[in-house]
Amino acid sequence: MSDMLTGSTTPVISVSVPAKINLHLGVGDARDDGFHELTTVYQAISLYDTVTVKRSLEPGITLTVSGEGADALPTDDDNLAVRAAKLVAIYGHVDPAIDIHLEKNIPIAGGLAGGSADAAATLVACARLWQVDMRSDELDQLAAGLGSDVPFCLRGGVAIGTGRGEELDYSINTQGTYYWVVATSDGHISTPECYREVDRLRDANIGRYSKEIQPLRHALESGLPATELAPLLINDMEVAAISLRPELSSLMHGGLEDGAVAAHVSGSGPTVLFLARDAEDAQTLAKQIRQRPIAKDVHIAHGPVAGPLAAS
Ligand code: C5P
């Protein structure tokens, strides 16, 4: 990865960026600005998008996308990657003339932060291409302006996220590697819609804010086996995601029947993460889950992995 990030004089920069999952996603009340207070533990996993930025003779920013779900993504300002490039251009007083290409492997709109990951990689790539000198706190600020989990996507690894998810704490000294089977299903859950459903269910006294992360911290720092990590995976959005897409619970139960040690909705869904015992078990589990008609795409990934900038 580092050689990709050092070619500042070359006209083309490629940056690979991993997906994120939330091992713990505690959702508090909505704040005055509409965002919800979070206590989350992020882990970057080995599903990567690659962002390539190339100097162009034409002024402006063009975007092309290939790979998984490419047709479904906007290629204008609605795409976070374009917005990220514009922010770096403004910050660095550059008149942009670039082509951006996203090669997608991270399932889109699945609760894996694919759009945020692309934005993070575009920030890094454009800063290199245009040789915009940015302190890391300035880069973090641009990232947070683009989305709550973009700062984590810049760094990867394992981090605690608070605030709306953008305030990162890298104090967990994580030891183990965990293997996941990542299964998408048809359909889409919009993130704001899922947060609204959390609020609606809370008004009906369903669900609560899970703030306690000490047992998870201990498990990660001790490198406990997957079977001991399994009961510590918490997602306060899970009940809302299942309420919006009840078929998710069939997928989750199916994976558990197939031998997963845990089934965990990824972020606001609808991707489901199945925790495997080890790398070999993940292969067997993925084969089984692929046979379930409700599972659309099934990937194997491990985590944690480093982000486009090494986690500090
Ligand atoms: O920050 P991001 O752009 O990813 O957020 C998308 C939407 O998700 C927000 O507009 C908000 O509705 C919701 N959100 C939230 N609380 C958070 C993060 C996101 O309510 N902590």
Coordinates of C-alpha atoms and ligand atoms in Angstrom, one line a residue:
M1 CA 0.0 0.0 0.0
S2 CA 2.7 2.5 1.0
D3 CA 4.2 2.6 -2.6
M4 CA 0.8 3.6 -3.8
L5 CA 0.9 6.5 -1.5
T6 CA 4.3 7.8 -2.3
G7 CA 4.1 8.4 -6.0
S8 CA 3.3 12.1 -5.6
T9 CA 5.0 13.1 -8.9
T10 CA 3.3 10.5 -11.0
P11 CA 0.1 11.5 -12.9
V12 CA -1.8 8.4 -11.6
I13 CA -2.4 7.4 -8.0
S14 CA -4.2 4.3 -6.8
V15 CA -5.3 3.7 -3.3
S16 CA -7.0 0.6 -2.0
V17 CA -9.3 1.0 1.0
P18 CA -11.0 -1.6 3.2
A19 CA -14.6 -1.9 4.2
K20 CA -15.6 -1.4 7.8
I21 CA -17.7 -3.3 10.2
N22 CA -19.0 -2.4 13.7
L23 CA -18.2 -5.1 16.2
H24 CA -20.2 -2.9 18.6
L25 CA -22.7 -0.3 17.6
G26 CA -24.4 1.4 20.4
V27 CA -26.9 4.0 19.3
G28 CA -28.0 6.8 21.7
D29 CA -30.5 9.5 21.3
A30 CA -30.8 11.9 18.4
R31 CA -28.9 15.1 19.0
D32 CA -30.0 18.6 18.1
D33 CA -28.2 18.3 14.8
G34 CA -30.2 15.2 13.9
F35 CA -27.2 12.8 14.3
H36 CA -27.4 10.1 16.9
E37 CA -24.8 9.8 19.7
L38 CA -22.8 6.6 19.1
T39 CA -20.5 4.3 21.0
T40 CA -19.0 2.0 18.4
V41 CA -16.1 -0.3 17.9
Y42 CA -15.0 -0.3 14.2
Q43 CA -13.0 -3.0 12.6
A44 CA -11.6 -2.7 9.0
I45 CA -11.9 -6.0 7.0
S46 CA -10.3 -7.3 3.9
L47 CA -12.8 -6.3 1.3
Y48 CA -11.3 -3.6 -0.8
D49 CA -12.3 -0.9 -3.2
T50 CA -9.6 0.7 -5.3
V51 CA -9.7 4.4 -6.2
T52 CA -7.5 5.6 -9.0
V53 CA -7.1 9.3 -9.8
K54 CA -5.5 10.3 -13.0
R55 CA -4.6 13.8 -14.3
S56 CA -6.8 14.8 -17.3
L57 CA -6.3 17.3 -20.0
E58 CA -9.9 18.4 -19.5
P59 CA -10.8 20.7 -16.6
G60 CA -13.2 19.2 -14.0
I61 CA -13.7 15.9 -12.3
T62 CA -15.1 12.8 -14.0
L63 CA -16.0 9.6 -12.3
T64 CA -16.3 6.1 -13.6
V65 CA -17.2 3.0 -11.7
S66 CA -16.6 -0.7 -12.3
G67 CA -17.3 -3.9 -10.4
E68 CA -19.9 -5.0 -8.0
G69 CA -23.1 -2.8 -8.2
A70 CA -21.3 -0.2 -10.4
D71 CA -24.5 0.7 -12.3
A72 CA -26.3 1.6 -9.1
L73 CA -23.9 4.3 -8.1
P74 CA -24.2 8.0 -9.0
T75 CA -21.2 9.5 -10.9
D76 CA -22.0 13.2 -10.1
D77 CA -21.7 15.2 -6.9
D78 CA -24.0 12.7 -5.2
N79 CA -21.0 10.4 -5.1
L80 CA -18.9 11.0 -2.0
A81 CA -15.7 10.4 -4.0
V82 CA -16.4 13.4 -6.2
R83 CA -17.2 15.5 -3.1
A84 CA -14.0 14.4 -1.5
A85 CA -11.9 15.4 -4.6
K86 CA -13.6 18.8 -4.6
L87 CA -12.8 19.4 -0.9
V88 CA -9.1 18.6 -1.5
A89 CA -9.1 20.9 -4.5
I90 CA -10.7 23.8 -2.6
Y91 CA -8.4 23.2 0.4
G92 CA -5.3 23.1 -1.8
H93 CA -6.3 25.9 -4.2
V94 CA -6.2 23.5 -7.2
D95 CA -8.2 23.7 -10.3
P96 CA -9.2 20.1 -10.7
A97 CA -8.6 18.2 -13.9
I98 CA -8.9 14.6 -13.0
D99 CA -10.6 11.3 -13.9
I100 CA -11.5 9.2 -10.9
H101 CA -12.1 5.5 -11.2
L102 CA -13.7 3.4 -8.5
E103 CA -13.2 -0.4 -8.7
K104 CA -15.9 -1.7 -6.4
N105 CA -15.5 -4.9 -4.4
I106 CA -17.2 -3.7 -1.3
P107 CA -20.9 -4.4 -1.6
I108 CA -22.8 -1.2 -2.0
A109 CA -25.4 0.3 0.4
G110 CA -24.8 -2.7 2.7
G111 CA -23.7 -1.2 6.0
L112 CA -20.1 -1.7 5.1
A113 CA -19.2 1.9 4.4
G114 CA -18.2 1.4 0.8
G115 CA -19.1 5.0 -0.1
S116 CA -17.2 6.3 2.9
A117 CA -14.2 4.1 2.1
D118 CA -14.2 5.5 -1.5
A119 CA -14.3 9.0 -0.1
A120 CA -11.4 8.3 2.3
A121 CA -9.3 6.8 -0.5
T122 CA -10.1 9.8 -2.8
L123 CA -9.0 12.3 -0.1
V124 CA -5.7 10.4 0.2
A125 CA -5.2 10.0 -3.6
C126 CA -6.0 13.6 -4.5
A127 CA -3.8 15.0 -1.7
R128 CA -0.9 12.9 -3.2
L129 CA -1.7 13.7 -6.8
W130 CA -1.9 17.5 -6.2
Q131 CA 0.8 17.4 -3.5
V132 CA -1.5 19.2 -1.1
D133 CA 0.2 19.3 2.3
M134 CA -2.3 18.5 5.0
R135 CA -1.9 17.8 8.6
S136 CA -3.5 14.6 9.7
D137 CA -6.1 16.5 11.9
E138 CA -7.0 18.7 8.8
L139 CA -7.5 15.5 6.8
D140 CA -9.6 14.1 9.6
Q141 CA -11.7 17.2 9.6
L142 CA -12.4 17.0 5.8
A143 CA -13.2 13.4 6.3
A144 CA -15.7 14.0 9.1
G145 CA -17.4 16.7 6.9
L146 CA -18.0 14.0 4.3
G147 CA -19.6 11.4 6.6
S148 CA -19.5 10.0 10.1
D149 CA -17.4 7.0 9.3
V150 CA -15.0 8.5 6.7
P151 CA -12.4 9.3 9.4
F152 CA -12.3 5.6 10.4
C153 CA -12.1 4.6 6.8
L154 CA -8.9 6.7 6.4
R155 CA -7.1 4.7 9.1
G156 CA -8.6 1.3 9.4
G157 CA -7.5 -1.2 12.1
V158 CA -9.7 -1.2 15.2
A159 CA -11.0 2.0 16.8
I160 CA -13.6 3.1 19.2
G161 CA -15.9 5.8 17.6
T162 CA -17.8 8.3 19.7
G163 CA -19.7 11.5 18.9
R164 CA -21.5 10.7 15.7
G165 CA -18.8 8.1 15.0
E166 CA -16.2 10.5 13.8
E167 CA -14.2 10.9 17.1
L168 CA -11.7 8.0 17.1
D169 CA -9.8 6.4 19.9
Y170 CA -7.1 3.9 18.9
S171 CA -6.4 2.7 22.5
I172 CA -7.6 -0.9 21.9
N173 CA -4.4 -3.0 21.4
T174 CA -6.1 -5.6 19.3
Q175 CA -4.4 -9.1 19.1
G176 CA -6.5 -11.6 17.2
T177 CA -7.6 -12.0 13.6
Y178 CA -11.2 -12.8 13.0
Y179 CA -12.8 -14.5 9.9
W180 CA -16.1 -13.3 8.6
V181 CA -18.5 -14.5 6.0
V182 CA -20.1 -11.4 4.6
A183 CA -23.5 -12.1 3.0
T184 CA -25.6 -9.5 1.1
S185 CA -29.3 -10.0 0.4
D186 CA -31.6 -8.3 -2.1
G187 CA -32.9 -4.9 -1.2
H188 CA -31.5 -1.8 0.5
I189 CA -31.9 -0.1 3.8
S190 CA -31.2 3.6 3.8
T191 CA -29.1 4.7 6.8
P192 CA -31.3 7.6 7.9
E193 CA -34.4 5.3 7.6
C194 CA -32.8 2.8 9.9
Y195 CA -31.9 5.5 12.5
R196 CA -35.5 6.7 12.3
E197 CA -36.7 3.1 12.9
V198 CA -34.4 2.9 15.9
D199 CA -36.1 6.1 17.3
R200 CA -39.6 4.7 16.6
L201 CA -38.9 1.5 18.3
R202 CA -37.3 3.3 21.3
D203 CA -40.5 5.4 21.6
A204 CA -42.2 2.0 22.0
N205 CA -39.6 1.0 24.6
I206 CA -37.9 -1.5 22.3
G207 CA -34.2 -1.5 22.4
R208 CA -31.7 0.6 24.5
Y209 CA -28.4 2.4 24.1
S210 CA -25.6 -0.2 24.6
K211 CA -22.6 1.8 25.9
E212 CA -20.5 -0.8 27.6
I213 CA -17.6 -1.9 25.5
Q214 CA -15.1 -3.1 28.2
P215 CA -15.8 -6.9 27.7
L216 CA -15.2 -6.4 24.0
R217 CA -12.1 -4.5 24.6
H218 CA -10.8 -7.2 26.8
A219 CA -11.6 -9.9 24.2
L220 CA -9.8 -8.0 21.5
E221 CA -6.8 -7.2 23.6
S222 CA -6.5 -10.8 24.7
G223 CA -7.1 -12.2 21.2
L224 CA -9.9 -14.4 22.6
P225 CA -11.2 -17.1 20.1
A226 CA -14.1 -16.3 17.9
T227 CA -16.4 -18.4 20.1
E228 CA -15.7 -15.9 23.0
L229 CA -16.0 -12.9 20.8
A230 CA -19.4 -14.0 19.5
P231 CA -21.6 -13.1 22.5
L232 CA -19.9 -9.6 22.7
L233 CA -21.0 -8.5 19.2
I234 CA -23.7 -5.9 19.7
N235 CA -25.7 -3.8 17.2
D236 CA -28.4 -1.5 18.5
M237 CA -29.6 -1.1 14.9
E238 CA -30.2 -4.8 14.4
V239 CA -33.7 -4.8 15.7
A240 CA -34.5 -1.7 13.4
A241 CA -32.9 -3.4 10.4
I242 CA -34.9 -6.6 11.0
S243 CA -38.1 -4.6 11.6
L244 CA -37.6 -2.9 8.1
R245 CA -36.5 -6.1 6.4
P246 CA -37.9 -9.1 8.4
E247 CA -36.3 -11.6 5.9
L248 CA -32.9 -10.7 7.4
S249 CA -33.7 -12.8 10.3
S250 CA -34.1 -15.9 8.0
L251 CA -30.7 -15.2 6.6
M252 CA -29.2 -14.8 10.1
H253 CA -30.8 -18.1 11.3
G254 CA -29.8 -19.9 8.1
G255 CA -26.1 -18.9 8.7
L256 CA -26.3 -20.0 12.3
E257 CA -27.7 -23.4 11.2
D258 CA -24.8 -23.6 8.8
G259 CA -22.4 -23.4 11.7
A260 CA -21.6 -19.7 12.2
V261 CA -20.6 -18.8 15.7
A262 CA -22.5 -15.5 15.4
A263 CA -24.8 -13.7 13.0
H264 CA -24.5 -9.9 13.2
V265 CA -26.1 -7.2 11.1
S266 CA -23.5 -4.9 9.6
G267 CA -24.2 -1.3 10.6
S268 CA -27.6 -0.4 9.3
G269 CA -27.8 -3.5 7.2
P270 CA -28.8 -5.3 5.1
T271 CA -25.5 -7.1 4.9
V272 CA -25.1 -9.8 7.5
L273 CA -21.8 -10.8 9.0
F274 CA -21.2 -14.4 10.1
L275 CA -18.3 -15.0 12.4
A276 CA -16.4 -18.2 11.6
R277 CA -14.1 -20.1 14.0
D278 CA -11.0 -19.7 11.7
A279 CA -10.0 -19.3 8.1
E280 CA -10.8 -22.9 7.2
D281 CA -14.2 -22.8 8.9
A282 CA -15.0 -19.5 7.0
Q283 CA -14.5 -21.4 3.6
T284 CA -16.9 -24.2 4.7
L285 CA -19.4 -21.7 6.0
A286 CA -19.3 -19.5 2.9
K287 CA -20.0 -22.6 0.7
Q288 CA -23.0 -23.5 2.8
I289 CA -24.4 -19.9 3.0
R290 CA -24.0 -19.5 -0.8
Q291 CA -26.5 -22.3 -1.3
R292 CA -29.2 -20.3 0.5
P293 CA -31.4 -18.5 -2.0
I294 CA -31.8 -15.5 0.3
A295 CA -28.0 -14.8 0.2
K296 CA -27.1 -12.8 -2.8
D297 CA -23.3 -12.3 -2.7
V298 CA -21.2 -14.1 -0.2
H299 CA -17.6 -13.0 0.5
I300 CA -14.9 -14.1 3.0
A301 CA -13.0 -11.5 4.8
H302 CA -10.7 -11.2 7.8
G303 CA -10.0 -8.3 10.1
P304 CA -8.6 -6.2 11.3
V305 CA -6.6 -4.8 8.4
A306 CA -4.8 -1.4 8.0
G307 CA -6.5 1.5 6.2
P308 CA -5.0 3.6 3.4
L309 CA -3.2 5.5 6.2
A310 CA -1.7 3.2 8.8
A311 CA -3.7 3.3 12.0
S312 CA -1.8 5.0 14.8
Ligands
C5P1 O1 -22.6 10.8 8.5 P1 -23.4 10.1 7.4 O2 -23.4 10.9 6.1 O3 -22.9 8.7 7.1 O4 -24.9 9.9 7.9 C1 -25.9 9.6 7.0 C2 -27.2 9.8 7.8 O5 -27.3 8.8 8.8 C3 -27.3 11.1 8.5 O6 -27.9 12.1 7.7 C4 -28.3 10.8 9.7 O7 -29.6 10.8 9.2 C5 -27.9 9.4 10.0 N1 -26.9 9.3 11.1 C6 -27.3 9.5 12.4 N2 -26.4 9.4 13.4 C7 -25.1 9.1 13.2 C8 -24.7 8.9 11.9 C9 -25.6 9.0 10.8 O8 -28.5 9.8 12.7 N3 -24.3 9.0 14.2

